mmCIF file of C-alpha atoms in Angstrom:
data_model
loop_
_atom_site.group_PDB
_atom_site.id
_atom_site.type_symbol
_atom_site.label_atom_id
_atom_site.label_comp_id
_atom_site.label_asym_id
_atom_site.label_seq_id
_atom_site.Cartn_x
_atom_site.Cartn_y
_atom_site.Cartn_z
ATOM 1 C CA UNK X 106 -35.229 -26.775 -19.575
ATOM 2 C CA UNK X 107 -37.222 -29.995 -18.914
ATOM 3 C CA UNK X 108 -40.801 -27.609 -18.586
ATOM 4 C CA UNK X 109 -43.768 -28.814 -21.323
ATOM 5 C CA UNK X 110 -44.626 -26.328 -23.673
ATOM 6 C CA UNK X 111 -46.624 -23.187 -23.076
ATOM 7 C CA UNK X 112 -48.712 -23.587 -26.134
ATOM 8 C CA UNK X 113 -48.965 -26.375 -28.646
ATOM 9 C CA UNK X 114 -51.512 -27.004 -31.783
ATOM 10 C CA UNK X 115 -51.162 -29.859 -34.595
ATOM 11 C CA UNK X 116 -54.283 -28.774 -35.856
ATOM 12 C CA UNK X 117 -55.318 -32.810 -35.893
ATOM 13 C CA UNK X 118 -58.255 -31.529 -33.704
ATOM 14 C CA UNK X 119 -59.521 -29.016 -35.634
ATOM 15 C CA UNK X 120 -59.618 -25.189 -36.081
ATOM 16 C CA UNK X 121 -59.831 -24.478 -32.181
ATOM 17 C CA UNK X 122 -59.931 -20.754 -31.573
ATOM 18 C CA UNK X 123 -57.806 -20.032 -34.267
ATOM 19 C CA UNK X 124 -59.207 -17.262 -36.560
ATOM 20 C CA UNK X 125 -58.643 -16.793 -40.613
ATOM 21 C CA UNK X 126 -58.704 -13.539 -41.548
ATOM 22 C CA UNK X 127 -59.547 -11.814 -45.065
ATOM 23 C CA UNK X 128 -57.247 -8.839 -45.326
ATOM 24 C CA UNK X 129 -58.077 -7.554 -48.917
ATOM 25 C CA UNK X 130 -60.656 -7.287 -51.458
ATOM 26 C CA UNK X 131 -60.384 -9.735 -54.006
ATOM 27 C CA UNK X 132 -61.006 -12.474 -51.208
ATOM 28 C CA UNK X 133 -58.549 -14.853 -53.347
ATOM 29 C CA UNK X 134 -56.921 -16.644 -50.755
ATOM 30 C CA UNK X 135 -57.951 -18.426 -48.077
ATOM 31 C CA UNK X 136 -56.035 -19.741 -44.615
ATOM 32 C CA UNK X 137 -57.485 -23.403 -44.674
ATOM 33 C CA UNK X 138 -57.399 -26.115 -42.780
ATOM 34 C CA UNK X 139 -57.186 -29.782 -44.042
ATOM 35 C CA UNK X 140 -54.940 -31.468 -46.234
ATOM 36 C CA UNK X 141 -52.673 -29.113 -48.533
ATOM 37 C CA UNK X 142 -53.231 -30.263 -52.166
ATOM 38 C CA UNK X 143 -51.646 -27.619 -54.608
ATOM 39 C CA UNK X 144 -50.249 -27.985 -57.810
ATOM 40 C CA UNK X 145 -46.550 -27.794 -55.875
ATOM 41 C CA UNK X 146 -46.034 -28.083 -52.171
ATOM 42 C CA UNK X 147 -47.004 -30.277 -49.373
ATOM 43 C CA UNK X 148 -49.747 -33.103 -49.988
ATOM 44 C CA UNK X 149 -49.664 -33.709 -46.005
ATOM 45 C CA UNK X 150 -49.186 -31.523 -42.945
ATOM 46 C CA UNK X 151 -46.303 -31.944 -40.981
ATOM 47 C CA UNK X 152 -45.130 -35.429 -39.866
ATOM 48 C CA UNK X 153 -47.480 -37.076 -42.902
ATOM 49 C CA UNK X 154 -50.547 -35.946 -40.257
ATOM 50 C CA UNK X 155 -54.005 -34.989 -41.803
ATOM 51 C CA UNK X 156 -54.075 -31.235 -41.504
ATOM 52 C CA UNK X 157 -52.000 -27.922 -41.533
ATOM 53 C CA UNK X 158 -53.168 -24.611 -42.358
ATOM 54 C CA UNK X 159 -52.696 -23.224 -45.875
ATOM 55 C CA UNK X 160 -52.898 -20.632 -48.466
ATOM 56 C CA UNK X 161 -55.690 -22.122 -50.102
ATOM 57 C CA UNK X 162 -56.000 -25.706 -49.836
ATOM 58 C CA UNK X 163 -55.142 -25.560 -53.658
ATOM 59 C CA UNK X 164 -52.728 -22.697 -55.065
ATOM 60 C CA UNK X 165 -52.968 -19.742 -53.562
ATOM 61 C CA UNK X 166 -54.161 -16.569 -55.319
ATOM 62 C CA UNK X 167 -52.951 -13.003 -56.574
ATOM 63 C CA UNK X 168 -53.298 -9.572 -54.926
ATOM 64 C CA UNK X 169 -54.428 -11.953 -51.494
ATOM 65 C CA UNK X 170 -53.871 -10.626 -48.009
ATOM 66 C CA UNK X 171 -54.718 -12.983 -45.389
ATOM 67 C CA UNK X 172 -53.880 -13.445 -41.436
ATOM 68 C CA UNK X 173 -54.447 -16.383 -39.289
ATOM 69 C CA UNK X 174 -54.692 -15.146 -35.363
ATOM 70 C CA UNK X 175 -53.723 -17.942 -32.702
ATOM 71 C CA UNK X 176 -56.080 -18.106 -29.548
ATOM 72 C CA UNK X 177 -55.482 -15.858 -27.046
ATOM 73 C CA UNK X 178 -52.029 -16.954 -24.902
ATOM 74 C CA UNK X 179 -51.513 -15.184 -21.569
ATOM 75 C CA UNK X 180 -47.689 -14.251 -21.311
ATOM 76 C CA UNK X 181 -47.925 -13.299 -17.526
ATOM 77 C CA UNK X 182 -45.251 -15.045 -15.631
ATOM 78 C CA UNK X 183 -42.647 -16.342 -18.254
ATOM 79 C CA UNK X 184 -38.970 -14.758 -18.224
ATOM 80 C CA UNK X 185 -38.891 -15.163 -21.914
ATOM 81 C CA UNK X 186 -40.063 -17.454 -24.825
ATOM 82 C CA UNK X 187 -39.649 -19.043 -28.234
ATOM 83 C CA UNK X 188 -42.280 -20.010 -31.012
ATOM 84 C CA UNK X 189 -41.352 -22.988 -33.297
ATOM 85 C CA UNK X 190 -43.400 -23.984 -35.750
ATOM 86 C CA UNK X 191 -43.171 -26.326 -39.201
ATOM 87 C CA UNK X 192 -43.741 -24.266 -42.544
ATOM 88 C CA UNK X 193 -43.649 -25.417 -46.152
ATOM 89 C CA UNK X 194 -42.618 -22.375 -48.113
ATOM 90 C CA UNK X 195 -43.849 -22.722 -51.555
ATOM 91 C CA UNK X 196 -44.293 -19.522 -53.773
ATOM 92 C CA UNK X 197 -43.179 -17.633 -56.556
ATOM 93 C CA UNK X 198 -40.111 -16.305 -55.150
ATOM 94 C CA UNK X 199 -40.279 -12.610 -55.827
ATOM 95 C CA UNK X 200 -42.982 -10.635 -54.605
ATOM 96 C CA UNK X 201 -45.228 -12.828 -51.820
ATOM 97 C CA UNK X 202 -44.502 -12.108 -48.812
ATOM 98 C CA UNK X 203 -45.095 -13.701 -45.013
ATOM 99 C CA UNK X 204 -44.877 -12.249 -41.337
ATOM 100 C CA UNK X 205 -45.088 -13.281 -38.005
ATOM 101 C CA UNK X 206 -46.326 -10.795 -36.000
ATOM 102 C CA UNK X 207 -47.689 -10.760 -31.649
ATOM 103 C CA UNK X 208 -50.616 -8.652 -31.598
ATOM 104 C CA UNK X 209 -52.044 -7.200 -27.391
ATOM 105 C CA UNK X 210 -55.377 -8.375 -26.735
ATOM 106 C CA UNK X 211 -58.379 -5.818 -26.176
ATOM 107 C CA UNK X 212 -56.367 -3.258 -29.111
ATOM 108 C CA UNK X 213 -54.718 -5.196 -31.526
ATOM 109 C CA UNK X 214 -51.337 -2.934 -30.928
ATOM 110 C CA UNK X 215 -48.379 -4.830 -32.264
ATOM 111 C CA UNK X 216 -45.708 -5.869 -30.056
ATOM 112 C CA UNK X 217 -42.368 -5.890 -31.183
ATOM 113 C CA UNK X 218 -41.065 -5.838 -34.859
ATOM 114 C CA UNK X 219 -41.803 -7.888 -37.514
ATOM 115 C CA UNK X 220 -40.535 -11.257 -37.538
ATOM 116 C CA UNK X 221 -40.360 -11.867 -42.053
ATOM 117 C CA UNK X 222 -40.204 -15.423 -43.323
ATOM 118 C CA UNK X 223 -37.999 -16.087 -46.101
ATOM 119 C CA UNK X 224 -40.514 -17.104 -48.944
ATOM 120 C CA UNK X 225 -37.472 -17.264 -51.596
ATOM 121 C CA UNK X 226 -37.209 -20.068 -50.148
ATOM 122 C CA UNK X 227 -38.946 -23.540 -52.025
ATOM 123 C CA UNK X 228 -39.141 -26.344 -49.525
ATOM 124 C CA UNK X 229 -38.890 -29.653 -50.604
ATOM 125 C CA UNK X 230 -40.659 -30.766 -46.980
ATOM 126 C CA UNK X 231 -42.013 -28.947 -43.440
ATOM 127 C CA UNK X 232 -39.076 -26.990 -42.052
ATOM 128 C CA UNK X 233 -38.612 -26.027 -38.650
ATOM 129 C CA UNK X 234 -38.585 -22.236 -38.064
ATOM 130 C CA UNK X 235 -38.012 -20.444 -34.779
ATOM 131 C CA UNK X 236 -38.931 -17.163 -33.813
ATOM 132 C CA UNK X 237 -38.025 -15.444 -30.459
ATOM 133 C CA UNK X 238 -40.517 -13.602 -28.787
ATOM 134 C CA UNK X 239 -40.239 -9.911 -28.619
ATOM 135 C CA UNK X 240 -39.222 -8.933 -24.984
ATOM 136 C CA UNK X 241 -42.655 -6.467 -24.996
ATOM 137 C CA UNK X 242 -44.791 -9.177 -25.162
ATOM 138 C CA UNK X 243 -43.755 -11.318 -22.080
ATOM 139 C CA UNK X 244 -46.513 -10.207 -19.316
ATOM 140 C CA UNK X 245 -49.898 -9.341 -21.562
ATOM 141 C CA UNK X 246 -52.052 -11.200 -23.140
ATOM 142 C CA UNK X 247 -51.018 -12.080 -26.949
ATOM 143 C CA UNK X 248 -52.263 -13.542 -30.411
ATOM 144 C CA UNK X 249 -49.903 -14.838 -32.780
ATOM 145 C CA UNK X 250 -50.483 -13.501 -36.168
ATOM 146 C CA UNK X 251 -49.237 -15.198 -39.510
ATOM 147 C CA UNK X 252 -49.866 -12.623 -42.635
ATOM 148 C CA UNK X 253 -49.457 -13.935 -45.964
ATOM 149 C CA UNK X 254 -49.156 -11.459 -48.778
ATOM 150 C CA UNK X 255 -49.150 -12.554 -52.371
ATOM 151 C CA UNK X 256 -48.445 -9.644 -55.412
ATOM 152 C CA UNK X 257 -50.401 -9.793 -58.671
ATOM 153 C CA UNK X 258 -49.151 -12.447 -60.612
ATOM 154 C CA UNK X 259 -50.960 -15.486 -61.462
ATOM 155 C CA UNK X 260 -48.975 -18.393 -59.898
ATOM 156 C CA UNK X 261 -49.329 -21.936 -59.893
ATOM 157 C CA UNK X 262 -47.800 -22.735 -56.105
ATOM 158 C CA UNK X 263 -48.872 -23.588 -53.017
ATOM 159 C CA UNK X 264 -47.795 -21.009 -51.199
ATOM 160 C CA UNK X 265 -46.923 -21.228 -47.117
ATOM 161 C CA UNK X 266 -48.331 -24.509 -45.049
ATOM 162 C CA UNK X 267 -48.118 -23.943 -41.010
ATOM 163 C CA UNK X 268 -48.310 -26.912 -38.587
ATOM 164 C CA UNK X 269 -47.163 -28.229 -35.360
ATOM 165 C CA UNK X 270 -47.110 -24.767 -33.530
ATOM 166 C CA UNK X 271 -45.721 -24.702 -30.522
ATOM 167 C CA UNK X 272 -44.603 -21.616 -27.372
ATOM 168 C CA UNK X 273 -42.036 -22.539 -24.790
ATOM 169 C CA UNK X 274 -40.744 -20.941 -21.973
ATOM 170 C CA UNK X 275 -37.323 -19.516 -22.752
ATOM 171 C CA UNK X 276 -34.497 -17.325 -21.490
ATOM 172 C CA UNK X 277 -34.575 -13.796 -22.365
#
């Protein structure tokens, strides 16, 4: 307790070495970063600050499949950790989808299970959400992965808003 955090990003800075990833063919949706202005959802990022990445900056889109990849974060040394991170869950409730996932450097293996958010879920402002990380991934070298999966209805939501991510050392 009492140790700063690993890894932070408020995105206030811009995109960094954070990569958006198109994971489909219809090219849809978008993650984008900048100020969330759907036709639901967040009209801020986090805390009333300037940016947070989205599902489109506008309502997201159908039959989308999209992944946002954190920079690199070297793992060696910790005993354990945590993510935290503030999401506004905004979607159609049924078939969309979204997954945290801790990809290996150099092969793009996934480490550990799937972590699913719940996007039944309509927030009415950022909610914390905390994710352990998977015991495989303490010692390599790791990207965070957020996957956003919408189905093939037309939908006039938002759709999932990430800000104010943050790795700490933790217990395992």
């Amino acid at each position: 307790e009492g140790l700063p955090a690993f890894f932070t990003e408020d995105f206030e800075s811009g995109t960094g070495d954070w990569v958006a990833v198109v994971n489909d063919a219809s090219n849809n949706t978008l993650w984008e970063l900048g100020t969330p202005s759907g036709s639901t959802g967040p009209i801020t990022g986090a805390d009333d600050s300037a940016n947070a990445f989205s599902t489109n900056l506008g309502d997201y889109g159908m039959d989308s499949d999209i992944s946002l990849f954190s920079p690199p974060l070297d793992f060696s040394g910790l005993p354990g950790a945590e993510l935290t991170f503030e999401a506004f869950r905004d979607a159609d409730g049924f078939g969309d989808t979204a997954t945290v996932r801790f990809r290996r450097v150099g092969d793009d293996v996934q480490l550990g299970a799937d972590h699913t958010l719940d996007m039944t879920a309509f927030d009415t402002a950022y909610t914390g959400i905390s994710v352990p990380v998977p015991i495989e991934v303490i010692g390599e070298n790791v990207r965070i992965e957020f996957n956003f999966v919408s189905d093939g209805t037309a939908d006039a939501f938002s759709g999932l808003s990430i800000d104010n991510v943050k790795v700490e050392a933790a217990a395992p």
